[in-house]
PDB file of C-alpha atoms in Angstrom:
ATOM      1  CA  MET A 824     -36.127  52.926-153.869  1.00  0.00           C
ATOM      2  CA  LYS A 825     -34.991  49.039-154.833  1.00  0.00           C
ATOM      3  CA  SER A 826     -31.941  51.403-156.482  1.00  0.00           C
ATOM      4  CA  HIS A 827     -30.857  52.803-153.230  1.00  0.00           C
ATOM      5  CA  GLN A 828     -31.217  49.373-150.943  1.00  0.00           C
ATOM      6  CA  PRO A 829     -27.299  48.212-151.536  1.00  0.00           C
ATOM      7  CA  LYS A 830     -26.075  51.328-149.516  1.00  0.00           C
ATOM      8  CA  LEU A 831     -27.850  51.278-146.870  1.00  0.00           C
ATOM      9  CA  LYS A 832     -26.843  47.898-146.969  1.00  0.00           C
ATOM     10  CA  THR A 833     -22.969  48.133-147.061  1.00  0.00           C
ATOM     11  CA  GLN A 834     -23.846  51.167-144.374  1.00  0.00           C
ATOM     12  CA  LEU A 835     -24.962  48.798-142.187  1.00  0.00           C
ATOM     13  CA  PHE A 836     -22.533  47.283-142.058  1.00  0.00           C
ATOM     14  CA  SER A 837     -19.308  48.846-142.332  1.00  0.00           C
ATOM     15  CA  CYS A 838     -18.614  48.282-138.470  1.00  0.00           C
ATOM     16  CA  GLY A 839     -16.870  46.098-137.727  1.00  0.00           C
ATOM     17  CA  PHE A 840     -18.268  45.379-134.579  1.00  0.00           C
ATOM     18  CA  PHE A 841     -21.959  45.463-135.671  1.00  0.00           C
ATOM     19  CA  ARG A 842     -20.348  42.335-137.933  1.00  0.00           C
ATOM     20  CA  HIS A 843     -18.970  40.860-135.360  1.00  0.00           C
ATOM     21  CA  CYS A 844     -22.159  41.276-133.321  1.00  0.00           C
ATOM     22  CA  ALA A 845     -24.517  39.934-136.858  1.00  0.00           C
ATOM     23  CA  GLN A 846     -22.152  37.225-136.990  1.00  0.00           C
ATOM     24  CA  THR A 847     -22.226  35.720-134.131  1.00  0.00           C
ATOM     25  CA  VAL A 848     -25.521  36.235-132.912  1.00  0.00           C
ATOM     26  CA  LEU A 849     -27.743  37.100-136.181  1.00  0.00           C
ATOM     27  CA  SER A 850     -26.473  34.873-139.022  1.00  0.00           C
ATOM     28  CA  PRO A 851     -27.720  31.349-138.307  1.00  0.00           C
ATOM     29  CA  THR A 852     -24.535  29.807-139.982  1.00  0.00           C
ATOM     30  CA  ALA A 853     -21.755  31.638-138.084  1.00  0.00           C
ATOM     31  CA  SER A 854     -19.372  29.811-135.889  1.00  0.00           C
ATOM     32  CA  THR A 855     -19.125  29.916-132.015  1.00  0.00           C
ATOM     33  CA  PRO A 856     -16.658  32.203-130.842  1.00  0.00           C
ATOM     34  CA  PRO A 857     -14.320  30.453-128.737  1.00  0.00           C
ATOM     35  CA  LEU A 858     -14.307  30.556-124.862  1.00  0.00           C
ATOM     36  CA  PRO A 859     -11.741  32.529-122.869  1.00  0.00           C
ATOM     37  CA  LEU A 860      -9.185  30.587-120.393  1.00  0.00           C
ATOM     38  CA  THR A 861      -9.786  33.590-118.192  1.00  0.00           C
ATOM     39  CA  PRO A 862     -13.329  34.012-117.390  1.00  0.00           C
ATOM     40  CA  PRO A 863     -13.874  38.597-117.155  1.00  0.00           C
ATOM     41  CA  ARG A 864     -14.138  39.882-113.532  1.00  0.00           C
ATOM     42  CA  PHE A 865     -17.710  41.775-114.223  1.00  0.00           C
ATOM     43  CA  GLN A 866     -18.440  37.903-114.908  1.00  0.00           C
ATOM     44  CA  GLN A 867     -17.726  36.831-111.448  1.00  0.00           C
ATOM     45  CA  CYS A 868     -19.629  39.934-110.171  1.00  0.00           C
ATOM     46  CA  GLU A 869     -22.905  38.174-111.922  1.00  0.00           C
ATOM     47  CA  SER A 870     -22.708  34.937-110.700  1.00  0.00           C
ATOM     48  CA  SER A 871     -22.023  36.150-106.353  1.00  0.00           C
ATOM     49  CA  THR A 872     -24.453  38.617-106.826  1.00  0.00           C
ATOM     50  CA  SER A 873     -26.603  35.726-108.456  1.00  0.00           C
ATOM     51  CA  SER A 874     -25.907  32.867-105.830  1.00  0.00           C
ATOM     52  CA  SER A 875     -26.542  35.616-103.104  1.00  0.00           C
ATOM     53  CA  SER A 876     -29.595  36.719-104.926  1.00  0.00           C
ATOM     54  CA  SER A 877     -31.339  33.159-104.840  1.00  0.00           C
ATOM     55  CA  THR A 878     -29.765  32.383-101.445  1.00  0.00           C
ATOM     56  CA  THR A 879     -31.242  35.386-100.219  1.00  0.00           C
ATOM     57  CA  SER A 880     -34.559  34.477-101.534  1.00  0.00           C
ATOM     58  CA  GLN A 881     -35.049  30.885-100.729  1.00  0.00           C
ATOM     59  CA  SER A 882     -34.932  32.023 -96.584  1.00  0.00           C
ATOM     60  CA  PHE A 883     -37.139  33.919 -97.263  1.00  0.00           C
ATOM     61  CA  THR A 884     -39.149  31.670 -98.404  1.00  0.00           C
ATOM     62  CA  GLN A 885     -37.992  29.015 -96.053  1.00  0.00           C
ATOM     63  CA  TRP A 886     -39.415  31.404 -93.621  1.00  0.00           C
ATOM     64  CA  ARG A 887     -41.763  32.774 -95.311  1.00  0.00           C
ATOM     65  CA  PHE A 888     -43.471  29.135 -95.729  1.00  0.00           C
ATOM     66  CA  SER A 889     -41.662  26.960 -93.918  1.00  0.00           C
ATOM     67  CA  PRO A 890     -40.839  23.614 -94.362  1.00  0.00           C
ATOM     68  CA  PRO A 891     -42.827  20.830 -92.181  1.00  0.00           C
ATOM     69  CA  THR A 892     -39.337  19.166 -90.903  1.00  0.00           C
ATOM     70  CA  PRO A 893     -36.469  22.529 -91.234  1.00  0.00           C
ATOM     71  CA  THR A 894     -32.842  21.582 -90.851  1.00  0.00           C
ATOM     72  CA  PRO A 895     -31.596  24.639 -88.654  1.00  0.00           C
ATOM     73  CA  THR A 896     -28.189  26.075 -89.564  1.00  0.00           C
ATOM     74  CA  PRO A 897     -24.886  26.158 -88.288  1.00  0.00           C
ATOM     75  CA  ASN A 898     -25.411  29.993 -86.887  1.00  0.00           C
ATOM     76  CA  THR A 899     -29.437  29.507 -86.759  1.00  0.00           C
ATOM     77  CA  ASN A 900     -28.203  27.218 -83.666  1.00  0.00           C
ATOM     78  CA  ASN A 901     -26.037  30.226 -83.161  1.00  0.00           C
ATOM     79  CA  ASN A 902     -28.164  33.233 -82.254  1.00  0.00           C
ATOM     80  CA  ASN A 903     -30.579  30.065 -80.455  1.00  0.00           C
ATOM     81  CA  ASN A 904     -28.252  30.242 -78.458  1.00  0.00           C
ATOM     82  CA  ASN A 905     -27.748  33.234 -77.416  1.00  0.00           C
ATOM     83  CA  LEU A 906     -30.573  34.738 -77.199  1.00  0.00           C
ATOM     84  CA  ILE A 907     -31.581  31.034 -74.397  1.00  0.00           C
ATOM     85  CA  LYS A 908     -28.565  32.786 -73.178  1.00  0.00           C
ATOM     86  CA  THR A 909     -29.583  36.441 -73.184  1.00  0.00           C
ATOM     87  CA  ASN A 910     -33.544  35.674 -71.589  1.00  0.00           C
ATOM     88  CA  THR A 911     -32.083  33.466 -68.734  1.00  0.00           C
ATOM     89  CA  ASP A 912     -30.033  35.751 -67.973  1.00  0.00           C
ATOM     90  CA  THR A 913     -32.738  38.452 -68.280  1.00  0.00           C
ATOM     91  CA  ASN A 914     -35.173  36.603 -65.821  1.00  0.00           C
ATOM     92  CA  THR A 915     -31.920  35.292 -63.263  1.00  0.00           C
ATOM     93  CA  SER A 916     -31.880  39.372 -63.023  1.00  0.00           C
ATOM     94  CA  PHE A 917     -34.795  40.297 -61.801  1.00  0.00           C
ATOM     95  CA  ASN A 918     -35.440  37.992 -59.119  1.00  0.00           C
ATOM     96  CA  PRO A 919     -35.127  38.865 -55.850  1.00  0.00           C
ATOM     97  CA  PRO A 920     -32.509  39.718 -53.358  1.00  0.00           C
ATOM     98  CA  PRO A 921     -31.922  37.619 -50.364  1.00  0.00           C
ATOM     99  CA  PRO A 922     -33.719  38.626 -47.341  1.00  0.00           C
ATOM    100  CA  GLN A 923     -32.231  40.260 -44.419  1.00  0.00           C
ATOM    101  CA  ILE A 924     -32.855  39.633 -40.819  1.00  0.00           C
ATOM    102  CA  HIS A 925     -32.404  41.994 -38.452  1.00  0.00           C
ATOM    103  CA  ASN A 926     -33.611  40.420 -35.763  1.00  0.00           C
ATOM    104  CA  LEU A 927     -30.409  38.914 -34.395  1.00  0.00           C
ATOM    105  CA  GLN A 928     -31.906  37.095 -32.049  1.00  0.00           C
ATOM    106  CA  GLU A 929     -33.614  35.040 -34.563  1.00  0.00           C
ATOM    107  CA  LEU A 930     -30.573  35.243 -37.280  1.00  0.00           C
ATOM    108  CA  PHE A 931     -27.981  33.660 -34.382  1.00  0.00           C
ATOM    109  CA  HIS A 932     -31.264  30.593 -34.487  1.00  0.00           C
ATOM    110  CA  ILE A 933     -31.459  30.146 -37.844  1.00  0.00           C
ATOM    111  CA  SER A 934     -27.796  30.645 -39.196  1.00  0.00           C
ATOM    112  CA  GLU A 935     -27.190  28.420 -36.117  1.00  0.00           C
ATOM    113  CA  LEU A 936     -29.936  25.549 -37.291  1.00  0.00           C
ATOM    114  CA  GLN A 937     -28.739  25.882 -41.191  1.00  0.00           C
ATOM    115  CA  LEU A 938     -25.133  24.330 -40.290  1.00  0.00           C
ATOM    116  CA  THR A 939     -26.072  21.157 -39.793  1.00  0.00           C
ATOM    117  CA  THR A 940     -27.428  21.052 -43.329  1.00  0.00           C
ATOM    118  CA  ASP A 941     -26.200  24.360 -45.343  1.00  0.00           C
ATOM    119  CA  PRO A 942     -23.071  25.472 -43.679  1.00  0.00           C
ATOM    120  CA  THR A 943     -22.593  28.191 -46.869  1.00  0.00           C
ATOM    121  CA  SER A 944     -25.303  29.236 -46.820  1.00  0.00           C
ATOM    122  CA  ALA A 945     -25.704  29.854 -43.103  1.00  0.00           C
ATOM    123  CA  LEU A 946     -22.185  32.118 -43.882  1.00  0.00           C
ATOM    124  CA  HIS A 947     -23.985  34.389 -46.670  1.00  0.00           C
ATOM    125  CA  LEU A 948     -26.824  34.532 -44.588  1.00  0.00           C
ATOM    126  CA  LEU A 949     -24.771  36.071 -41.181  1.00  0.00           C
ATOM    127  CA  GLU A 950     -22.808  38.116 -43.991  1.00  0.00           C
ATOM    128  CA  ARG A 951     -25.968  40.182 -45.189  1.00  0.00           C
ATOM    129  CA  SER A 952     -27.486  40.731 -42.281  1.00  0.00           C
ATOM    130  CA  LEU A 953     -25.154  41.434 -39.599  1.00  0.00           C
ATOM    131  CA  VAL A 954     -21.953  42.707 -41.275  1.00  0.00           C
ATOM    132  CA  PRO A 955     -23.122  45.863 -43.428  1.00  0.00           C
ATOM    133  CA  ASN A 956     -24.349  47.571 -40.095  1.00  0.00           C
ATOM    134  CA  PRO A 957     -23.153  46.163 -36.552  1.00  0.00           C
ATOM    135  CA  PRO A 958     -24.402  46.530 -33.711  1.00  0.00           C
ATOM    136  CA  GLN A 959     -21.611  47.075 -30.484  1.00  0.00           C
ATOM    137  CA  ASP A 960     -24.954  45.782 -28.300  1.00  0.00           C
ATOM    138  CA  GLN A 961     -25.092  42.447 -29.529  1.00  0.00           C
ATOM    139  CA  PRO A 962     -27.177  39.111 -27.912  1.00  0.00           C
ATOM    140  CA  PRO A 963     -24.686  36.532 -27.169  1.00  0.00           C
ATOM    141  CA  CYS A 964     -23.696  34.460 -30.298  1.00  0.00           C
ATOM    142  CA  PRO A 965     -24.035  30.429 -29.955  1.00  0.00           C
ATOM    143  CA  PRO A 966     -21.046  28.934 -29.010  1.00  0.00           C
ATOM    144  CA  ASP A 967     -21.827  26.518 -31.888  1.00  0.00           C
ATOM    145  CA  LEU A 968     -22.206  29.028 -34.500  1.00  0.00           C
ATOM    146  CA  MET A 969     -18.913  30.644 -33.557  1.00  0.00           C
ATOM    147  CA  ARG A 970     -16.753  27.046 -33.229  1.00  0.00           C
ATOM    148  CA  ALA A 971     -18.191  27.029 -36.968  1.00  0.00           C
ATOM    149  CA  LEU A 972     -17.291  30.281 -38.029  1.00  0.00           C
ATOM    150  CA  ILE A 973     -13.510  30.086 -36.905  1.00  0.00           C
ATOM    151  CA  ARG A 974     -13.200  26.569 -38.443  1.00  0.00           C
ATOM    152  CA  ASN A 975     -13.879  28.454 -41.624  1.00  0.00           C
ATOM    153  CA  LEU A 976     -11.876  31.816 -41.546  1.00  0.00           C
ATOM    154  CA  ALA A 977      -9.661  30.631 -43.513  1.00  0.00           C
ATOM    155  CA  HIS A 978     -11.169  28.476 -45.859  1.00  0.00           C
ATOM    156  CA  ALA A 979     -14.588  31.583 -46.411  1.00  0.00           C
ATOM    157  CA  LYS A 980     -14.400  35.062 -47.642  1.00  0.00           C
ATOM    158  CA  PRO A 981     -17.299  36.287 -44.778  1.00  0.00           C
ATOM    159  CA  ALA A 982     -16.095  34.496 -41.303  1.00  0.00           C
ATOM    160  CA  THR A 983     -14.150  36.946 -41.203  1.00  0.00           C
ATOM    161  CA  LYS A 984     -15.707  39.677 -41.539  1.00  0.00           C
ATOM    162  CA  ILE A 985     -18.607  37.630 -39.810  1.00  0.00           C
ATOM    163  CA  LEU A 986     -16.040  37.879 -36.836  1.00  0.00           C
ATOM    164  CA  PHE A 987     -14.432  41.813 -36.920  1.00  0.00           C
ATOM    165  CA  ALA A 988     -18.210  42.855 -36.459  1.00  0.00           C
ATOM    166  CA  LEU A 989     -19.368  39.928 -34.010  1.00  0.00           C
ATOM    167  CA  CYS A 990     -16.295  41.002 -31.592  1.00  0.00           C
ATOM    168  CA  LEU A 991     -17.348  44.981 -32.222  1.00  0.00           C
ATOM    169  CA  SER A 992     -19.435  43.776 -29.346  1.00  0.00           C
ATOM    170  CA  HIS A 993     -17.612  43.527 -25.949  1.00  0.00           C
ATOM    171  CA  ALA A 994     -20.005  40.058 -25.228  1.00  0.00           C
ATOM    172  CA  ASN A 995     -19.168  38.136 -28.217  1.00  0.00           C
ATOM    173  CA  ARG A 996     -15.348  39.018 -27.217  1.00  0.00           C
ATOM    174  CA  ARG A 997     -15.840  36.958 -24.448  1.00  0.00           C
ATOM    175  CA  VAL A 998     -17.385  34.123 -26.718  1.00  0.00           C
ATOM    176  CA  ALA A 999     -14.974  34.198 -29.384  1.00  0.00           C
ATOM    177  CA  VAL A1000     -12.395  33.761 -27.092  1.00  0.00           C
ATOM    178  CA  GLU A1001     -13.796  30.881 -24.861  1.00  0.00           C
ATOM    179  CA  ALA A1002     -13.915  29.224 -28.505  1.00  0.00           C
ATOM    180  CA  GLY A1003     -11.054  29.662 -29.372  1.00  0.00           C
ATOM    181  CA  ALA A1004     -10.050  32.089 -31.552  1.00  0.00           C
ATOM    182  CA  VAL A1005      -7.668  33.256 -31.091  1.00  0.00           C
ATOM    183  CA  ALA A1006      -5.660  30.681 -31.042  1.00  0.00           C
ATOM    184  CA  ALA A1007      -7.202  30.001 -34.639  1.00  0.00           C
ATOM    185  CA  VAL A1008      -6.798  33.468 -36.056  1.00  0.00           C
ATOM    186  CA  VAL A1009      -3.128  33.321 -35.318  1.00  0.00           C
ATOM    187  CA  GLU A1010      -2.960  29.526 -36.999  1.00  0.00           C
ATOM    188  CA  ALA A1011      -5.140  31.228 -39.961  1.00  0.00           C
ATOM    189  CA  ALA A1012      -3.031  34.526 -40.442  1.00  0.00           C
ATOM    190  CA  PRO A1013      -0.393  33.285 -42.326  1.00  0.00           C
ATOM    191  CA  GLU A1014      -2.955  31.808 -45.350  1.00  0.00           C
ATOM    192  CA  LEU A1015      -4.513  35.425 -45.460  1.00  0.00           C
ATOM    193  CA  ASP A1016      -4.699  37.911 -47.985  1.00  0.00           C
ATOM    194  CA  GLY A1017      -5.786  41.305 -48.591  1.00  0.00           C
ATOM    195  CA  ALA A1018      -8.760  42.797 -46.081  1.00  0.00           C
ATOM    196  CA  PRO A1019      -9.086  39.142 -45.205  1.00  0.00           C
ATOM    197  CA  ALA A1020      -5.764  38.754 -42.985  1.00  0.00           C
ATOM    198  CA  GLU A1021      -5.877  42.802 -41.906  1.00  0.00           C
ATOM    199  CA  ARG A1022     -10.329  41.977 -40.719  1.00  0.00           C
ATOM    200  CA  ALA A1023      -8.335  38.919 -38.966  1.00  0.00           C
ATOM    201  CA  LEU A1024      -5.895  40.844 -37.056  1.00  0.00           C
ATOM    202  CA  ALA A1025      -8.610  43.857 -36.065  1.00  0.00           C
ATOM    203  CA  ALA A1026     -10.496  40.633 -35.282  1.00  0.00           C
ATOM    204  CA  LEU A1027      -8.054  39.573 -32.585  1.00  0.00           C
ATOM    205  CA  GLU A1028      -6.995  42.764 -31.331  1.00  0.00           C
ATOM    206  CA  LEU A1029     -10.177  43.122 -30.117  1.00  0.00           C
ATOM    207  CA  MET A1030     -10.331  40.104 -28.751  1.00  0.00           C
ATOM    208  CA  CYS A1031      -6.881  41.128 -26.750  1.00  0.00           C
ATOM    209  CA  THR A1032      -7.899  43.913 -24.976  1.00  0.00           C
ATOM    210  CA  LEU A1033      -9.698  40.810 -22.823  1.00  0.00           C
ATOM    211  CA  PRO A1034      -7.830  39.588 -20.064  1.00  0.00           C
ATOM    212  CA  ASP A1035      -8.638  35.828 -20.948  1.00  0.00           C
ATOM    213  CA  GLY A1036      -7.893  36.607 -25.511  1.00  0.00           C
ATOM    214  CA  ALA A1037      -4.604  38.505 -23.826  1.00  0.00           C
ATOM    215  CA  GLU A1038      -3.211  35.051 -21.953  1.00  0.00           C
ATOM    216  CA  GLU A1039      -4.305  32.762 -24.674  1.00  0.00           C
ATOM    217  CA  VAL A1040      -2.717  35.018 -26.920  1.00  0.00           C
ATOM    218  CA  ARG A1041       0.804  35.275 -24.397  1.00  0.00           C
ATOM    219  CA  ALA A1042       1.338  31.761 -24.345  1.00  0.00           C
ATOM    220  CA  HIS A1043       1.378  31.196 -28.434  1.00  0.00           C
ATOM    221  CA  ALA A1044       3.801  30.528 -29.097  1.00  0.00           C
ATOM    222  CA  LEU A1045       3.470  30.707 -32.951  1.00  0.00           C
ATOM    223  CA  ALA A1046       1.889  34.479 -32.179  1.00  0.00           C
ATOM    224  CA  VAL A1047       5.406  36.973 -32.294  1.00  0.00           C
ATOM    225  CA  PRO A1048       6.793  34.959 -35.274  1.00  0.00           C
ATOM    226  CA  VAL A1049       3.316  35.660 -37.354  1.00  0.00           C
ATOM    227  CA  MET A1050       2.658  38.248 -36.259  1.00  0.00           C
ATOM    228  CA  VAL A1051       6.124  39.764 -37.641  1.00  0.00           C
ATOM    229  CA  THR A1052       5.608  37.613 -40.795  1.00  0.00           C
ATOM    230  CA  MET A1053       2.164  40.040 -40.702  1.00  0.00           C
ATOM    231  CA  MET A1054       3.974  43.322 -40.520  1.00  0.00           C
ATOM    232  CA  GLY A1055       5.623  42.035 -43.681  1.00  0.00           C
ATOM    233  CA  LYS A1056       3.040  41.059 -46.269  1.00  0.00           C
ATOM    234  CA  THR A1057      -0.393  42.960 -45.062  1.00  0.00           C
ATOM    235  CA  ALA A1058      -0.618  47.115 -45.577  1.00  0.00           C
ATOM    236  CA  ALA A1059      -1.207  50.128 -43.391  1.00  0.00           C
ATOM    237  CA  ARG A1060      -3.854  48.851 -41.525  1.00  0.00           C
ATOM    238  CA  GLY A1061      -3.155  44.965 -41.083  1.00  0.00           C
ATOM    239  CA  LYS A1062       0.637  46.495 -39.424  1.00  0.00           C
ATOM    240  CA  GLU A1063      -0.649  48.826 -37.612  1.00  0.00           C
ATOM    241  CA  TYR A1064      -2.946  45.495 -35.804  1.00  0.00           C
ATOM    242  CA  ALA A1065      -0.646  43.496 -35.885  1.00  0.00           C
ATOM    243  CA  ILE A1066       1.651  45.797 -33.697  1.00  0.00           C
ATOM    244  CA  GLY A1067      -1.029  46.508 -31.672  1.00  0.00           C
ATOM    245  CA  VAL A1068      -1.028  42.914 -31.254  1.00  0.00           C
ATOM    246  CA  LEU A1069       3.029  42.296 -30.173  1.00  0.00           C
ATOM    247  CA  ALA A1070       1.832  45.416 -27.815  1.00  0.00           C
ATOM    248  CA  VAL A1071      -0.050  43.002 -26.062  1.00  0.00           C
ATOM    249  CA  VAL A1072       2.107  40.091 -25.959  1.00  0.00           C
ATOM    250  CA  TYR A1073       5.487  42.089 -24.729  1.00  0.00           C
ATOM    251  CA  GLY A1074       3.885  44.452 -22.282  1.00  0.00           C
ATOM    252  CA  GLY A1075       2.378  41.286 -20.090  1.00  0.00           C
ATOM    253  CA  SER A1076       4.664  40.397 -16.267  1.00  0.00           C
ATOM    254  CA  ARG A1077       8.312  38.921 -16.684  1.00  0.00           C
ATOM    255  CA  ALA A1078       6.488  35.073 -16.700  1.00  0.00           C
ATOM    256  CA  ASP A1079       4.462  36.023 -19.723  1.00  0.00           C
ATOM    257  CA  ARG A1080       7.383  36.925 -21.758  1.00  0.00           C
ATOM    258  CA  PRO A1081       7.945  34.690 -24.697  1.00  0.00           C
ATOM    259  CA  THR A1082      11.440  33.429 -25.765  1.00  0.00           C
ATOM    260  CA  ALA A1083      11.690  35.544 -29.429  1.00  0.00           C
ATOM    261  CA  PRO A1084      14.304  38.484 -27.926  1.00  0.00           C
ATOM    262  CA  PRO A1085      13.453  41.878 -28.432  1.00  0.00           C
ATOM    263  CA  GLU A1086      15.774  43.186 -30.029  1.00  0.00           C
ATOM    264  CA  GLU A1087      14.763  40.711 -32.981  1.00  0.00           C
ATOM    265  CA  VAL A1088      11.568  41.616 -32.877  1.00  0.00           C
ATOM    266  CA  ALA A1089      12.471  45.497 -32.549  1.00  0.00           C
ATOM    267  CA  ARG A1090      14.670  45.524 -36.177  1.00  0.00           C
ATOM    268  CA  ALA A1091      11.328  43.704 -37.832  1.00  0.00           C
ATOM    269  CA  VAL A1092       8.741  46.767 -35.412  1.00  0.00           C
ATOM    270  CA  GLU A1093      11.240  49.323 -37.928  1.00  0.00           C
ATOM    271  CA  LEU A1094      11.466  47.855 -40.862  1.00  0.00           C
ATOM    272  CA  ALA A1095       7.491  47.304 -40.657  1.00  0.00           C
ATOM    273  CA  LEU A1096       7.419  51.585 -39.925  1.00  0.00           C
ATOM    274  CA  GLN A1097      10.015  52.132 -42.599  1.00  0.00           C
ATOM    275  CA  GLY A1098       7.198  51.378 -45.559  1.00  0.00           C
ATOM    276  CA  GLU A1099       3.265  52.304 -45.624  1.00  0.00           C
ATOM    277  CA  CYS A1100       1.788  52.732 -42.671  1.00  0.00           C
ATOM    278  CA  SER A1101      -1.752  54.576 -40.813  1.00  0.00           C
ATOM    279  CA  ALA A1102      -0.729  57.283 -37.950  1.00  0.00           C
ATOM    280  CA  ARG A1103      -2.322  54.892 -34.894  1.00  0.00           C
ATOM    281  CA  GLY A1104      -0.114  52.340 -36.629  1.00  0.00           C
ATOM    282  CA  ARG A1105       3.200  54.599 -36.109  1.00  0.00           C
ATOM    283  CA  ARG A1106       2.352  55.593 -32.501  1.00  0.00           C
ATOM    284  CA  LYS A1107       2.083  52.117 -31.974  1.00  0.00           C
ATOM    285  CA  GLY A1108       4.550  51.334 -32.183  1.00  0.00           C
ATOM    286  CA  ALA A1109       6.152  53.595 -31.297  1.00  0.00           C
ATOM    287  CA  GLN A1110       4.822  52.474 -28.427  1.00  0.00           C
ATOM    288  CA  LEU A1111       6.304  49.064 -28.778  1.00  0.00           C
ATOM    289  CA  LEU A1112       9.826  50.189 -29.912  1.00  0.00           C
ATOM    290  CA  LYS A1113      10.653  51.795 -25.740  1.00  0.00           C
ATOM    291  CA  THR A1114       9.208  48.682 -24.338  1.00  0.00           C
ATOM    292  CA  LEU A1115      10.779  46.777 -25.598  1.00  0.00           C
ATOM    293  CA  GLN A1116      14.254  49.138 -25.252  1.00  0.00           C
ATOM    294  CA  GLN A1117      13.188  49.014 -21.981  1.00  0.00           C
ATOM    295  CA  LEU A1118      12.759  44.632 -22.331  1.00  0.00           C
ATOM    296  CA  SER A1119      16.216  44.628 -24.018  1.00  0.00           C
ATOM    297  CA  GLN A1120      18.265  47.158 -21.385  1.00  0.00           C
ATOM    298  CA  PRO A1121      18.333  43.711 -18.341  1.00  0.00           C
ATOM    299  CA  GLU A1122      19.155  41.141 -20.320  1.00  0.00           C
ATOM    300  CA  ILE A1123      22.657  43.050 -21.977  1.00  0.00           C
ATOM    301  CA  GLU A1124      22.802  44.340 -18.181  1.00  0.00           C
ATOM    302  CA  ALA A1125      23.019  41.289 -16.785  1.00  0.00           C
ATOM    303  CA  GLU A1126      26.039  39.658 -19.504  1.00  0.00           C
ATOM    304  CA  PRO A1127      28.512  41.339 -18.111  1.00  0.00           C
ATOM    305  CA  HIS A1128      28.295  40.943 -14.219  1.00  0.00           C
ATOM    306  CA  ALA A1129      27.826  36.605 -15.617  1.00  0.00           C
ATOM    307  CA  GLN A1130      31.032  36.677 -17.119  1.00  0.00           C
ATOM    308  CA  HIS A1131      32.530  38.898 -14.322  1.00  0.00           C
ATOM    309  CA  ALA A1132      31.117  36.410 -12.079  1.00  0.00           C
ATOM    310  CA  ASN A1133      32.334  33.144 -13.938  1.00  0.00           C
TER     311      ASN A1133
END
């Protein structure tokens, strides 16, 4: 057995790799090899893995055994804020909608009382209760409520909805005209766009069905230029209502006729009819053009007679 020991020793240490391992690890007299300048990639992965695992274990320990005075991280604060916002939104989404008042007399009375303390709430209450299904047979609107509504035409979106819904009733058209709604709509219309402008013009045309409303719109100095402007900036429905108001203006007697020349208004109407317009608006425009042509002919015929007399 002793004769075979040197041979085993030679075979075991014949491998250079094993010799290196034996010299660096097993040999107590071997010197420590120099460390490489650039660490290998597997060492980086090992260090990151160990750090992540230590972080995970640390976070799990903090969750399982929370310290007495925890210091939340920024991510935890953001998550908590998001949870609080989500819970708040969830709670607010379950709030019941505001009630609707179907009794119009009670609605007008409550809205009139709210005008002194919270005008915005009064307008929203009228919008929820009256606008979705406005009846044509309505009780008279209180004059103070109508005047407050008119003052908000250019500032609050619900105001034009409520005025149009009220003007569907013949009784409330009269209340609106007596409260000064004709002049208010004419003066506020240039500041309105889109659907609010169309609703305001529709309410104005409905008020013009009353003799007092037609008289007021003819007497207003800005009625014709404002309607010409609205024909150029509104869509099909807006053009229809503006043409209807112009038809009322030029359909009166000669004494009530505005100073705007009929031929200039006719050119504006023709230009409006070339664009988008409803079928009813085109019929109104054709009738208005005939009226304007008839009104301009006496003036054209009167000019040669005046020149011949001179």
